[in-house]
Short mmCIF file of C-alpha atoms in Angstrom, two decimals:
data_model
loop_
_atom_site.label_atom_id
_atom_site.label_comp_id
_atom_site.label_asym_id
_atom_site.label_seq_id
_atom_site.Cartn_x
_atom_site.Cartn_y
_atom_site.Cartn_z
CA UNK A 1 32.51 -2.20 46.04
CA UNK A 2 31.26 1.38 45.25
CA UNK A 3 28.06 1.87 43.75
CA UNK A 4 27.77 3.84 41.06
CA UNK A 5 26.62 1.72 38.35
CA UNK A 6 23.46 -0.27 38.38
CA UNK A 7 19.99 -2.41 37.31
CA UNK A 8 17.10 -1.72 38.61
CA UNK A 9 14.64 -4.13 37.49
CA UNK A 10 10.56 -3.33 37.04
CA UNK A 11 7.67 -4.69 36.36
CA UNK A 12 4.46 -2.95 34.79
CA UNK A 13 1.25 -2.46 36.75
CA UNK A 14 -2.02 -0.67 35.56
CA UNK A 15 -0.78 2.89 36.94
CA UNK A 16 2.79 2.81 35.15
CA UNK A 17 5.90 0.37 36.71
CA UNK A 18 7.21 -0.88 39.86
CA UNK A 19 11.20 -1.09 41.24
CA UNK A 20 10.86 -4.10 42.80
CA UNK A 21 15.01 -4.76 42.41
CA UNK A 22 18.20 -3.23 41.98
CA UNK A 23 21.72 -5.28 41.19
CA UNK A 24 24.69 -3.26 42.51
CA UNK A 25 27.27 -3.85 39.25
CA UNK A 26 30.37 -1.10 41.42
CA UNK A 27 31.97 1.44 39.65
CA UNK A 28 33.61 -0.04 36.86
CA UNK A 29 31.77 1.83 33.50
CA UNK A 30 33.07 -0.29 31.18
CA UNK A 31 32.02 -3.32 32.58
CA UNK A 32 28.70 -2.60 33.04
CA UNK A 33 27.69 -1.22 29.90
CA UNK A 34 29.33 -4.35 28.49
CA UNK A 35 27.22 -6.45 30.35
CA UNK A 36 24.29 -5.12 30.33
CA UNK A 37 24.70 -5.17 26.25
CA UNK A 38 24.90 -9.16 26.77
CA UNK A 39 21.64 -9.38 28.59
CA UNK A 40 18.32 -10.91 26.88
CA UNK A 41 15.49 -8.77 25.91
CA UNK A 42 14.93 -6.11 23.66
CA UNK A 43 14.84 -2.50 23.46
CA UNK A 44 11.21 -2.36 21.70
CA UNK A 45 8.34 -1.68 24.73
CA UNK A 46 7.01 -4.71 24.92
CA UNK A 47 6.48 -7.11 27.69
CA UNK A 48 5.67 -6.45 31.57
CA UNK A 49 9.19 -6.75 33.03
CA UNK A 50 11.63 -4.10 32.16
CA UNK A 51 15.82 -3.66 33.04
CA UNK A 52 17.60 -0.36 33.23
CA UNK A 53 21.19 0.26 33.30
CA UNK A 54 21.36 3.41 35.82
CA UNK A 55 24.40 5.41 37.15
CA UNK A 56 24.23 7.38 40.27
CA UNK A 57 25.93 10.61 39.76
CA UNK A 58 25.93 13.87 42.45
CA UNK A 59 22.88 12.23 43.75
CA UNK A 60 21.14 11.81 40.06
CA UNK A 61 20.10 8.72 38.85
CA UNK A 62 21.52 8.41 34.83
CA UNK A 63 19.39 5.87 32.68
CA UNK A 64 22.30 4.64 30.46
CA UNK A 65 20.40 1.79 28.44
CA UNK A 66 17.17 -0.08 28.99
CA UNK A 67 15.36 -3.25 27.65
CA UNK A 68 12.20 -5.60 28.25
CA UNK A 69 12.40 -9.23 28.97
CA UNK A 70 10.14 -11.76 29.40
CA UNK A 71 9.84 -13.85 32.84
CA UNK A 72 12.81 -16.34 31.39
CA UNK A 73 14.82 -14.01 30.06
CA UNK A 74 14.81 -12.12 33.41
CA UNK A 75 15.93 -15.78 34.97
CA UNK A 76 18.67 -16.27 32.44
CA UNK A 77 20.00 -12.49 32.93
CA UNK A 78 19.43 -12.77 36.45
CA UNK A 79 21.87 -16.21 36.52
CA UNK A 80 24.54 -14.23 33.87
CA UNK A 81 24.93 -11.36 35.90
CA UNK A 82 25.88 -13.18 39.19
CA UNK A 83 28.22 -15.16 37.47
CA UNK A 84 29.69 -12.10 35.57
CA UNK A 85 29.71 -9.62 39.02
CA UNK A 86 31.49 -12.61 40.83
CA UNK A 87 33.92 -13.00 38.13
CA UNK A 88 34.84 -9.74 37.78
CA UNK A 89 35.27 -8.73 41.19
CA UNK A 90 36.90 -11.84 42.47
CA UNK A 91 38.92 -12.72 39.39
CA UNK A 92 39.72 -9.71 37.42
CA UNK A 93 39.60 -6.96 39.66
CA UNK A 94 41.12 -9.43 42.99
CA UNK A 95 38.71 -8.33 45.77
#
């Protein structure tokens, strides 16, 4: 699975925000944006823990869309996108 599309998942600190993950989502476009538009959160900066849909591009990294989540939201997106990645790639796409 080719990575071009991804999260990378932060959380803020005094000086500014932490990467402290990134979820791999492969090169499909239209699947990620659709997913990441079914995530929790919302797009107003609020909250310590904050999702961005990248794209890496000629060796750029694209913010496409980003959001902030609370601690259980993260958990609930965290469990949706597994499921959703698996799906896609072993069902839909027939890894």
């Amino acid at each position: 699975m080719e990575e071009r599309f991804y999260i990378d998942v932060h959380f803020k600190v005094s000086k500014g925000w932490i990467t402290y993950a990134k979820i791999n989502l492969g090169d499909d476009q239209e699947f990620a944006n659709s997913l990441f538009e079914m995530l929790a959160g919302r797009t107003l900066p609020e909250g310590f823990l904050r999702m961005n849909l990248m794209e890496s591009k000629n060796d750029l990294a694209l913010l496409h869309n980003g959001m902030y989540c609370t601690l259980p939201e993260l958990a609930e997106n965290c469990t949706f996108i597994t499921k959703e990645v698996f799906r896609f790639y072993n069902l839909d796409k027939g890894y």
